[in-house]
PDB file of C-alpha atoms in Angstrom:
ATOM      1  CA  UNK A   7     106.161  87.276 101.223  1.00 83.00           C
ATOM      2  CA  UNK A   8     108.696  85.849 103.664  1.00 93.00           C
ATOM      3  CA  UNK A   9     108.429  86.179 107.443  1.00 94.00           C
ATOM      4  CA  UNK A  10     111.221  88.765 107.440  1.00 94.00           C
ATOM      5  CA  UNK A  11     109.475  90.788 104.721  1.00 95.00           C
ATOM      6  CA  UNK A  12     106.186  90.624 106.646  1.00 96.00           C
ATOM      7  CA  UNK A  13     107.945  91.904 109.759  1.00 96.00           C
ATOM      8  CA  UNK A  14     109.455  94.757 107.744  1.00 96.00           C
ATOM      9  CA  UNK A  15     105.976  95.752 106.518  1.00 97.00           C
ATOM     10  CA  UNK A  16     104.569  95.732 110.069  1.00 97.00           C
ATOM     11  CA  UNK A  17     107.461  97.849 111.368  1.00 96.00           C
ATOM     12  CA  UNK A  18     107.013 100.263 108.455  1.00 95.00           C
ATOM     13  CA  UNK A  19     103.327 100.474 109.386  1.00 96.00           C
ATOM     14  CA  UNK A  20     104.177 101.338 113.000  1.00 95.00           C
ATOM     15  CA  UNK A  21     106.579 104.039 111.885  1.00 91.00           C
ATOM     16  CA  UNK A  22     104.146 105.409 109.299  1.00 92.00           C
ATOM     17  CA  UNK A  23     101.257 105.496 111.778  1.00 92.00           C
ATOM     18  CA  UNK A  24     103.361 107.534 114.180  1.00 89.00           C
ATOM     19  CA  UNK A  25     104.743 109.864 111.513  1.00 84.00           C
ATOM     20  CA  UNK A  26     101.294 110.489 110.018  1.00 85.00           C
ATOM     21  CA  UNK A  27      99.968 111.492 113.415  1.00 85.00           C
ATOM     22  CA  UNK A  28     102.845 113.835 114.241  1.00 79.00           C
ATOM     23  CA  UNK A  29     104.138 115.124 110.899  1.00 73.00           C
ATOM     24  CA  UNK A  30     102.455 113.453 107.929  1.00 73.00           C
ATOM     25  CA  UNK A  31     104.200 111.613 105.086  1.00 76.00           C
ATOM     26  CA  UNK A  32     104.017 108.093 106.506  1.00 85.00           C
ATOM     27  CA  UNK A  33     103.433 106.846 102.961  1.00 88.00           C
ATOM     28  CA  UNK A  34     107.061 107.720 102.227  1.00 85.00           C
ATOM     29  CA  UNK A  35     107.976 104.937 104.661  1.00 88.00           C
ATOM     30  CA  UNK A  36     105.474 102.222 103.736  1.00 93.00           C
ATOM     31  CA  UNK A  37     105.312 102.714  99.962  1.00 91.00           C
ATOM     32  CA  UNK A  38     109.004 101.962  99.255  1.00 90.00           C
ATOM     33  CA  UNK A  39     108.883  98.991 101.643  1.00 94.00           C
ATOM     34  CA  UNK A  40     105.967  97.506  99.678  1.00 95.00           C
ATOM     35  CA  UNK A  41     107.895  98.118  96.454  1.00 93.00           C
ATOM     36  CA  UNK A  42     110.958  96.453  97.947  1.00 92.00           C
ATOM     37  CA  UNK A  43     109.050  93.268  98.840  1.00 94.00           C
ATOM     38  CA  UNK A  44     107.845  92.969  95.260  1.00 93.00           C
ATOM     39  CA  UNK A  45     104.477  94.689  94.853  1.00 94.00           C
ATOM     40  CA  UNK A  46     103.788  96.625  91.607  1.00 92.00           C
ATOM     41  CA  UNK A  47     103.466 100.403  92.175  1.00 89.00           C
ATOM     42  CA  UNK A  48      99.680 100.726  91.823  1.00 89.00           C
ATOM     43  CA  UNK A  49      98.964  97.623  93.940  1.00 92.00           C
ATOM     44  CA  UNK A  50     101.423  98.918  96.537  1.00 92.00           C
ATOM     45  CA  UNK A  51      99.716 102.310  96.622  1.00 90.00           C
ATOM     46  CA  UNK A  52      96.189 100.886  96.826  1.00 91.00           C
ATOM     47  CA  UNK A  53      97.126  98.422  99.576  1.00 94.00           C
ATOM     48  CA  UNK A  54      99.037 101.154 101.393  1.00 93.00           C
ATOM     49  CA  UNK A  55      96.023 103.482 101.408  1.00 89.00           C
ATOM     50  CA  UNK A  56      93.807 100.784 102.911  1.00 91.00           C
ATOM     51  CA  UNK A  57      96.400  99.579 105.389  1.00 94.00           C
ATOM     52  CA  UNK A  58      97.027 103.044 106.821  1.00 92.00           C
ATOM     53  CA  UNK A  59      93.327 103.788 107.453  1.00 90.00           C
ATOM     54  CA  UNK A  60      93.315 102.212 110.960  1.00 92.00           C
ATOM     55  CA  UNK A  61      96.473 104.137 111.823  1.00 91.00           C
ATOM     56  CA  UNK A  62      94.953 107.415 110.671  1.00 87.00           C
ATOM     57  CA  UNK A  63      91.819 106.790 112.728  1.00 89.00           C
ATOM     58  CA  UNK A  64      93.968 105.731 115.691  1.00 91.00           C
ATOM     59  CA  UNK A  65      95.937 108.980 115.486  1.00 88.00           C
ATOM     60  CA  UNK A  66      92.761 111.036 115.175  1.00 86.00           C
ATOM     61  CA  UNK A  67      91.362 109.331 118.289  1.00 88.00           C
ATOM     62  CA  UNK A  68      94.581 110.071 120.140  1.00 87.00           C
ATOM     63  CA  UNK A  69      94.064 113.771 119.379  1.00 86.00           C
ATOM     64  CA  UNK A  70      90.384 113.774 120.371  1.00 88.00           C
ATOM     65  CA  UNK A  71      90.913 116.362 123.138  1.00 89.00           C
ATOM     66  CA  UNK A  72      92.277 118.866 120.602  1.00 88.00           C
ATOM     67  CA  UNK A  73      89.231 118.266 118.388  1.00 90.00           C
ATOM     68  CA  UNK A  74      86.825 119.565 121.015  1.00 90.00           C
ATOM     69  CA  UNK A  75      85.097 122.775 119.943  1.00 89.00           C
ATOM     70  CA  UNK A  76      85.832 122.196 116.223  1.00 90.00           C
ATOM     71  CA  UNK A  77      82.523 120.667 115.156  1.00 91.00           C
ATOM     72  CA  UNK A  78      81.731 123.522 112.760  1.00 90.00           C
ATOM     73  CA  UNK A  79      85.113 123.247 111.078  1.00 91.00           C
ATOM     74  CA  UNK A  80      84.749 119.482 110.760  1.00 94.00           C
ATOM     75  CA  UNK A  81      81.276 119.837 109.265  1.00 94.00           C
ATOM     76  CA  UNK A  82      82.599 122.441 106.823  1.00 94.00           C
ATOM     77  CA  UNK A  83      85.819 120.728 105.710  1.00 96.00           C
ATOM     78  CA  UNK A  84      85.095 117.002 105.963  1.00 96.00           C
ATOM     79  CA  UNK A  85      82.923 116.918 102.795  1.00 97.00           C
ATOM     80  CA  UNK A  86      85.787 118.548 100.869  1.00 97.00           C
ATOM     81  CA  UNK A  87      88.198 115.843 102.018  1.00 96.00           C
ATOM     82  CA  UNK A  88      85.751 113.045 101.210  1.00 97.00           C
ATOM     83  CA  UNK A  89      84.977 114.357  97.715  1.00 97.00           C
ATOM     84  CA  UNK A  90      88.665 114.897  97.016  1.00 97.00           C
ATOM     85  CA  UNK A  91      89.552 111.404  98.183  1.00 95.00           C
ATOM     86  CA  UNK A  92      86.938 109.889  95.855  1.00 96.00           C
ATOM     87  CA  UNK A  93      88.222 111.849  92.856  1.00 96.00           C
ATOM     88  CA  UNK A  94      91.834 110.944  93.618  1.00 94.00           C
ATOM     89  CA  UNK A  95      91.039 107.235  93.975  1.00 92.00           C
ATOM     90  CA  UNK A  96      89.164 107.210  90.658  1.00 93.00           C
ATOM     91  CA  UNK A  97      92.097 108.930  88.944  1.00 92.00           C
ATOM     92  CA  UNK A  98      94.488 106.316  90.331  1.00 89.00           C
ATOM     93  CA  UNK A  99      92.599 103.370  88.860  1.00 86.00           C
ATOM     94  CA  UNK A 100      91.586 105.010  85.569  1.00 90.00           C
ATOM     95  CA  UNK A 101      94.917 106.514  84.543  1.00 87.00           C
ATOM     96  CA  UNK A 102      97.421 104.015  83.077  1.00 85.00           C
ATOM     97  CA  UNK A 103     100.077 102.590  85.409  1.00 74.00           C
ATOM     98  CA  UNK A 104     102.773 104.347  83.370  1.00 79.00           C
ATOM     99  CA  UNK A 105     101.167 107.653  84.330  1.00 82.00           C
ATOM    100  CA  UNK A 106     101.400 106.698  88.003  1.00 78.00           C
ATOM    101  CA  UNK A 107     105.056 105.678  87.820  1.00 73.00           C
ATOM    102  CA  UNK A 108     105.796 108.907  85.944  1.00 80.00           C
ATOM    103  CA  UNK A 109     103.852 111.238  88.229  1.00 81.00           C
ATOM    104  CA  UNK A 110     104.651 109.774  91.648  1.00 75.00           C
ATOM    105  CA  UNK A 111     108.420 110.510  91.675  1.00 81.00           C
ATOM    106  CA  UNK A 112     107.540 114.165  91.061  1.00 81.00           C
ATOM    107  CA  UNK A 113     104.914 114.059  93.819  1.00 77.00           C
ATOM    108  CA  UNK A 114     107.428 112.510  96.208  1.00 75.00           C
ATOM    109  CA  UNK A 115     109.957 115.246  95.462  1.00 81.00           C
ATOM    110  CA  UNK A 116     107.295 117.893  96.146  1.00 79.00           C
ATOM    111  CA  UNK A 117     106.328 116.072  99.349  1.00 73.00           C
ATOM    112  CA  UNK A 118     109.949 115.918 100.509  1.00 76.00           C
ATOM    113  CA  UNK A 119     110.416 119.625  99.866  1.00 79.00           C
ATOM    114  CA  UNK A 120     107.299 120.324 101.939  1.00 74.00           C
ATOM    115  CA  UNK A 121     108.561 118.132 104.766  1.00 71.00           C
ATOM    116  CA  UNK A 122     111.943 119.879 104.783  1.00 77.00           C
ATOM    117  CA  UNK A 123     110.380 123.339 104.652  1.00 77.00           C
ATOM    118  CA  UNK A 124     107.716 122.632 107.278  1.00 69.00           C
ATOM    119  CA  UNK A 125     109.615 124.194 110.244  1.00 72.00           C
ATOM    120  CA  UNK A 126     110.236 127.396 108.286  1.00 77.00           C
ATOM    121  CA  UNK A 127     106.653 127.356 107.020  1.00 69.00           C
ATOM    122  CA  UNK A 128     105.218 126.859 110.501  1.00 64.00           C
ATOM    123  CA  UNK A 129     107.344 129.709 111.844  1.00 70.00           C
ATOM    124  CA  UNK A 130     106.112 132.050 109.126  1.00 68.00           C
ATOM    125  CA  UNK A 131     102.526 130.928 109.588  1.00 62.00           C
ATOM    126  CA  UNK A 132     102.691 131.531 113.327  1.00 60.00           C
ATOM    127  CA  UNK A 133     103.447 135.196 112.628  1.00 62.00           C
ATOM    128  CA  UNK A 134     100.219 135.665 110.683  1.00 60.00           C
ATOM    129  CA  UNK A 135      96.772 136.542 111.957  1.00 55.00           C
ATOM    130  CA  UNK A 136      94.318 134.571 109.891  1.00 57.00           C
ATOM    131  CA  UNK A 137      90.603 133.821 109.636  1.00 59.00           C
ATOM    132  CA  UNK A 138      88.946 131.461 112.091  1.00 62.00           C
ATOM    133  CA  UNK A 139      87.515 129.081 109.485  1.00 68.00           C
ATOM    134  CA  UNK A 140      89.596 129.702 106.364  1.00 74.00           C
ATOM    135  CA  UNK A 141      86.647 130.482 104.100  1.00 83.00           C
ATOM    136  CA  UNK A 142      86.119 129.160 100.575  1.00 90.00           C
ATOM    137  CA  UNK A 143      89.846 129.175  99.842  1.00 87.00           C
ATOM    138  CA  UNK A 144      90.521 126.596 102.581  1.00 91.00           C
ATOM    139  CA  UNK A 145      87.599 124.409 101.425  1.00 94.00           C
ATOM    140  CA  UNK A 146      88.995 124.346  97.876  1.00 95.00           C
ATOM    141  CA  UNK A 147      92.513 123.716  99.158  1.00 91.00           C
ATOM    142  CA  UNK A 148      91.365 120.801 101.339  1.00 95.00           C
ATOM    143  CA  UNK A 149      89.443 119.379  98.359  1.00 96.00           C
ATOM    144  CA  UNK A 150      92.573 119.511  96.165  1.00 92.00           C
ATOM    145  CA  UNK A 151      94.666 117.988  98.956  1.00 90.00           C
ATOM    146  CA  UNK A 152      92.064 115.222  99.164  1.00 94.00           C
ATOM    147  CA  UNK A 153      92.489 114.496  95.451  1.00 94.00           C
ATOM    148  CA  UNK A 154      96.236 114.262  95.994  1.00 89.00           C
ATOM    149  CA  UNK A 155      95.670 112.055  99.042  1.00 90.00           C
ATOM    150  CA  UNK A 156      93.341 109.694  97.205  1.00 92.00           C
ATOM    151  CA  UNK A 157      95.821 109.406  94.334  1.00 91.00           C
ATOM    152  CA  UNK A 158      99.031 108.991  96.339  1.00 85.00           C
ATOM    153  CA  UNK A 159      99.007 110.849  99.638  1.00 77.00           C
ATOM    154  CA  UNK A 160     102.622 111.314 100.759  1.00 75.00           C
ATOM    155  CA  UNK A 161     102.793 114.600 102.715  1.00 73.00           C
ATOM    156  CA  UNK A 162      99.051 115.113 102.323  1.00 83.00           C
ATOM    157  CA  UNK A 163      99.033 116.050 106.003  1.00 82.00           C
ATOM    158  CA  UNK A 164     101.808 118.594 105.477  1.00 78.00           C
ATOM    159  CA  UNK A 165      99.809 120.140 102.643  1.00 80.00           C
ATOM    160  CA  UNK A 166      96.685 120.393 104.790  1.00 86.00           C
ATOM    161  CA  UNK A 167      98.622 121.861 107.707  1.00 81.00           C
ATOM    162  CA  UNK A 168     100.191 124.436 105.434  1.00 76.00           C
ATOM    163  CA  UNK A 169      96.819 125.433 104.035  1.00 82.00           C
ATOM    164  CA  UNK A 170      95.197 125.729 107.452  1.00 83.00           C
ATOM    165  CA  UNK A 171      98.127 127.722 108.797  1.00 73.00           C
ATOM    166  CA  UNK A 172      97.950 130.204 105.930  1.00 74.00           C
ATOM    167  CA  UNK A 173      94.165 130.591 105.947  1.00 80.00           C
ATOM    168  CA  UNK A 174      93.076 129.944 109.523  1.00 79.00           C
ATOM    169  CA  UNK A 175      93.918 131.427 112.916  1.00 74.00           C
ATOM    170  CA  UNK A 176      94.317 128.507 115.339  1.00 78.00           C
ATOM    171  CA  UNK A 177      96.795 126.762 117.649  1.00 78.00           C
ATOM    172  CA  UNK A 178      99.112 124.370 115.820  1.00 75.00           C
ATOM    173  CA  UNK A 179      98.121 121.290 117.856  1.00 80.00           C
ATOM    174  CA  UNK A 180      94.416 121.874 117.219  1.00 86.00           C
ATOM    175  CA  UNK A 181      95.137 122.210 113.500  1.00 85.00           C
ATOM    176  CA  UNK A 182      97.119 118.976 113.689  1.00 85.00           C
ATOM    177  CA  UNK A 183      94.147 117.223 115.277  1.00 89.00           C
ATOM    178  CA  UNK A 184      91.873 118.458 112.506  1.00 92.00           C
ATOM    179  CA  UNK A 185      94.450 117.416 109.901  1.00 91.00           C
ATOM    180  CA  UNK A 186      94.530 113.884 111.325  1.00 89.00           C
ATOM    181  CA  UNK A 187      90.757 113.564 111.048  1.00 93.00           C
ATOM    182  CA  UNK A 188      90.540 114.954 107.511  1.00 94.00           C
ATOM    183  CA  UNK A 189      93.358 112.789 106.139  1.00 92.00           C
ATOM    184  CA  UNK A 190      91.925 109.721 107.893  1.00 91.00           C
ATOM    185  CA  UNK A 191      88.677 110.133 105.966  1.00 94.00           C
ATOM    186  CA  UNK A 192      90.515 110.681 102.679  1.00 94.00           C
ATOM    187  CA  UNK A 193      92.288 107.362 103.185  1.00 89.00           C
ATOM    188  CA  UNK A 194      89.052 105.723 104.304  1.00 91.00           C
ATOM    189  CA  UNK A 195      86.892 106.703 101.333  1.00 94.00           C
ATOM    190  CA  UNK A 196      89.699 106.007  98.866  1.00 92.00           C
ATOM    191  CA  UNK A 197      90.282 102.639 100.510  1.00 88.00           C
ATOM    192  CA  UNK A 198      86.611 101.655 100.342  1.00 90.00           C
ATOM    193  CA  UNK A 199      86.554 102.511  96.635  1.00 92.00           C
ATOM    194  CA  UNK A 200      89.733 100.510  96.029  1.00 90.00           C
ATOM    195  CA  UNK A 201      88.063  97.402  97.463  1.00 90.00           C
ATOM    196  CA  UNK A 202      85.577  97.458  94.572  1.00 90.00           C
ATOM    197  CA  UNK A 203      87.585  98.901  91.677  1.00 87.00           C
ATOM    198  CA  UNK A 204      91.244  97.929  92.183  1.00 87.00           C
ATOM    199  CA  UNK A 205      93.491  94.976  92.942  1.00 91.00           C
ATOM    200  CA  UNK A 206      94.310  94.854  96.647  1.00 92.00           C
ATOM    201  CA  UNK A 207      96.888  92.744  98.490  1.00 95.00           C
ATOM    202  CA  UNK A 208      94.996  91.894 101.663  1.00 95.00           C
ATOM    203  CA  UNK A 209      98.106  90.443 103.298  1.00 96.00           C
ATOM    204  CA  UNK A 210      99.854  93.811 102.963  1.00 96.00           C
ATOM    205  CA  UNK A 211      96.713  95.635 104.149  1.00 96.00           C
ATOM    206  CA  UNK A 212      96.455  93.485 107.286  1.00 97.00           C
ATOM    207  CA  UNK A 213     100.134  93.867 108.168  1.00 97.00           C
ATOM    208  CA  UNK A 214     100.042  97.631 107.650  1.00 97.00           C
ATOM    209  CA  UNK A 215      96.771  97.953 109.572  1.00 96.00           C
ATOM    210  CA  UNK A 216      98.244  96.233 112.637  1.00 96.00           C
ATOM    211  CA  UNK A 217     101.412  98.283 112.524  1.00 96.00           C
ATOM    212  CA  UNK A 218      99.809 101.633 111.767  1.00 95.00           C
ATOM    213  CA  UNK A 219      97.192 101.273 114.533  1.00 95.00           C
ATOM    214  CA  UNK A 220      99.954 100.832 117.093  1.00 95.00           C
ATOM    215  CA  UNK A 221     101.963 103.637 115.481  1.00 93.00           C
ATOM    216  CA  UNK A 222      99.014 106.022 115.558  1.00 91.00           C
ATOM    217  CA  UNK A 223      98.710 105.658 119.318  1.00 90.00           C
ATOM    218  CA  UNK A 224     102.444 106.024 119.820  1.00 90.00           C
ATOM    219  CA  UNK A 225     102.467 109.152 117.669  1.00 85.00           C
ATOM    220  CA  UNK A 226      99.576 110.701 119.565  1.00 84.00           C
ATOM    221  CA  UNK A 227     101.131 110.016 122.983  1.00 81.00           C
ATOM    222  CA  UNK A 228     104.847 110.700 122.572  1.00 73.00           C
ATOM    223  CA  UNK A 229     105.209 112.072 119.050  1.00 61.00           C
ATOM    224  CA  UNK A 230     105.484 115.663 120.191  1.00 57.00           C
ATOM    225  CA  UNK A 231     108.599 114.736 122.185  1.00 66.00           C
ATOM    226  CA  UNK A 232     110.442 113.204 119.231  1.00 61.00           C
ATOM    227  CA  UNK A 233     113.123 115.357 117.551  1.00 69.00           C
ATOM    228  CA  UNK A 234     111.474 116.770 114.400  1.00 65.00           C
ATOM    229  CA  UNK A 235     114.833 117.042 112.638  1.00 75.00           C
ATOM    230  CA  UNK A 236     115.437 113.310 113.039  1.00 73.00           C
ATOM    231  CA  UNK A 237     111.959 112.451 111.767  1.00 64.00           C
ATOM    232  CA  UNK A 238     112.366 114.649 108.714  1.00 69.00           C
ATOM    233  CA  UNK A 239     115.801 113.206 107.964  1.00 77.00           C
ATOM    234  CA  UNK A 240     114.401 109.673 107.934  1.00 70.00           C
ATOM    235  CA  UNK A 241     111.483 110.735 105.728  1.00 67.00           C
ATOM    236  CA  UNK A 242     113.856 112.320 103.208  1.00 75.00           C
ATOM    237  CA  UNK A 243     116.080 109.227 103.083  1.00 76.00           C
ATOM    238  CA  UNK A 244     113.121 106.889 102.630  1.00 68.00           C
ATOM    239  CA  UNK A 245     111.544 109.182 100.054  1.00 69.00           C
ATOM    240  CA  UNK A 246     114.703 109.190  97.963  1.00 77.00           C
ATOM    241  CA  UNK A 247     114.733 105.389  98.232  1.00 74.00           C
ATOM    242  CA  UNK A 248     111.160 105.322  96.915  1.00 69.00           C
ATOM    243  CA  UNK A 249     112.110 107.481  93.920  1.00 75.00           C
ATOM    244  CA  UNK A 250     115.040 105.173  93.132  1.00 76.00           C
ATOM    245  CA  UNK A 251     112.783 102.111  93.418  1.00 66.00           C
ATOM    246  CA  UNK A 252     110.252 103.595  91.000  1.00 67.00           C
ATOM    247  CA  UNK A 253     112.808 104.774  88.452  1.00 75.00           C
ATOM    248  CA  UNK A 254     114.497 101.357  88.398  1.00 73.00           C
ATOM    249  CA  UNK A 255     111.263  99.515  87.546  1.00 59.00           C
TER     250      UNK A 255
END
């Protein structure tokens, strides 16, 4: 990796850390950058998951005020995220690489659609009066989102936010805080597993970790002031670039 490529990875990590905290889908920024600097898809995904863990935890810490009073929800939903992340990570390393390169473009398309539809979805969800804790349906949904997050993870946060909005009655920022914590632990448990069962590029992990930690704090502090339309436009462009990168390999 050249110095310029390393700088590109760090900058992608900063951007992804901020996007994950505010919107979700930071993987759509970092994953294509890792592909562009020459990493194979599975190695890129594994290293990306590990490298974004500090950023996810940084973003969750930045939202700590909004987490107050949600201990019961955390205790209820965190095991679902952890179990899902473990299953997703195991699927990533046990399925053949051809399966990953075939499935991920479809997952990215789904993620991009979710990102584009998020404003409309949030508006519709705000009109509903839902349960306080979401019940069994939310637990199952968070578990499935955790599987997706452990396997790839782009727009995992959007998925979780959508589920909570449909099934739970709560302020959007408090749901976002909970989303940040749940997705952080999905990345964490998947990343720990990857250390033992997958090939990891520690250079990429370190560069992403530095960038995403900074980005997580930026996202928590000023992310709500950034134009959502601009963020989504960048995510869509980068996501399409990722699909092109995968299909050309």
